[in-house]
XYZ file of C-alpha atoms in Angstrom:
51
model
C 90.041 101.390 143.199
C 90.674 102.340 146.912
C 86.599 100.887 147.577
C 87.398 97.306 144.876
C 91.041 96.799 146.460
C 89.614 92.839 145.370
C 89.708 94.396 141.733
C 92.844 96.119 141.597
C 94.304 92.520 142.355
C 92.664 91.363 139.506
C 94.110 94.107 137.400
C 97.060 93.563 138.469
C 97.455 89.741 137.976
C 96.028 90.466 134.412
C 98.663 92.983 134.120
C 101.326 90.824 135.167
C 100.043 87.812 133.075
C 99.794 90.159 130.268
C 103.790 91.445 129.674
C 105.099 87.455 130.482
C 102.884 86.078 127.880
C 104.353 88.996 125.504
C 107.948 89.797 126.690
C 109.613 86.693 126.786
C 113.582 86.387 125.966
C 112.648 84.804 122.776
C 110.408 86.594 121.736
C 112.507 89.921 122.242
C 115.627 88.715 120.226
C 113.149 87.587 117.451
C 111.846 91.184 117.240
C 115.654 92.541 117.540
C 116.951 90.583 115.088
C 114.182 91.736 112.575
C 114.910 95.213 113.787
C 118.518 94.862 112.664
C 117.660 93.041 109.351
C 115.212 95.901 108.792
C 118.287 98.681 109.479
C 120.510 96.517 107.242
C 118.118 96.091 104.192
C 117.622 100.137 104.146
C 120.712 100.809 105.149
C 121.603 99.158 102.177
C 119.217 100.376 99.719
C 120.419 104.184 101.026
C 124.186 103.117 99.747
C 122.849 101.925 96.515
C 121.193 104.959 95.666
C 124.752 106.690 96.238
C 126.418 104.498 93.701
């Protein structure tokens, strides 16, 4: 990269581009939320099997 410093730009706006189109706010509570209702639901399913 130190002889393409023209293409480690590139990269780098790609990379950049890249997390803001996936790690928006929204989009990270959306996936947190189902994270929780995941823990819930099996957290739930391990209690019934105690009863």
């Amino acid at each position: 990269f130190r002889d393409h410093p023209e293409m480690t730009t590139l990269l780098g706006r790609k990379a950049r581009q890249r997390v803001l189109d996936r790690y928006t706010l929204t989009r990270n509570i959306t996936q947190l939320e189902e994270l929780y209702r995941q823990v819930m639901q099996q957290q739930r399913t391990y209690l019934k099997s105690w009863v």
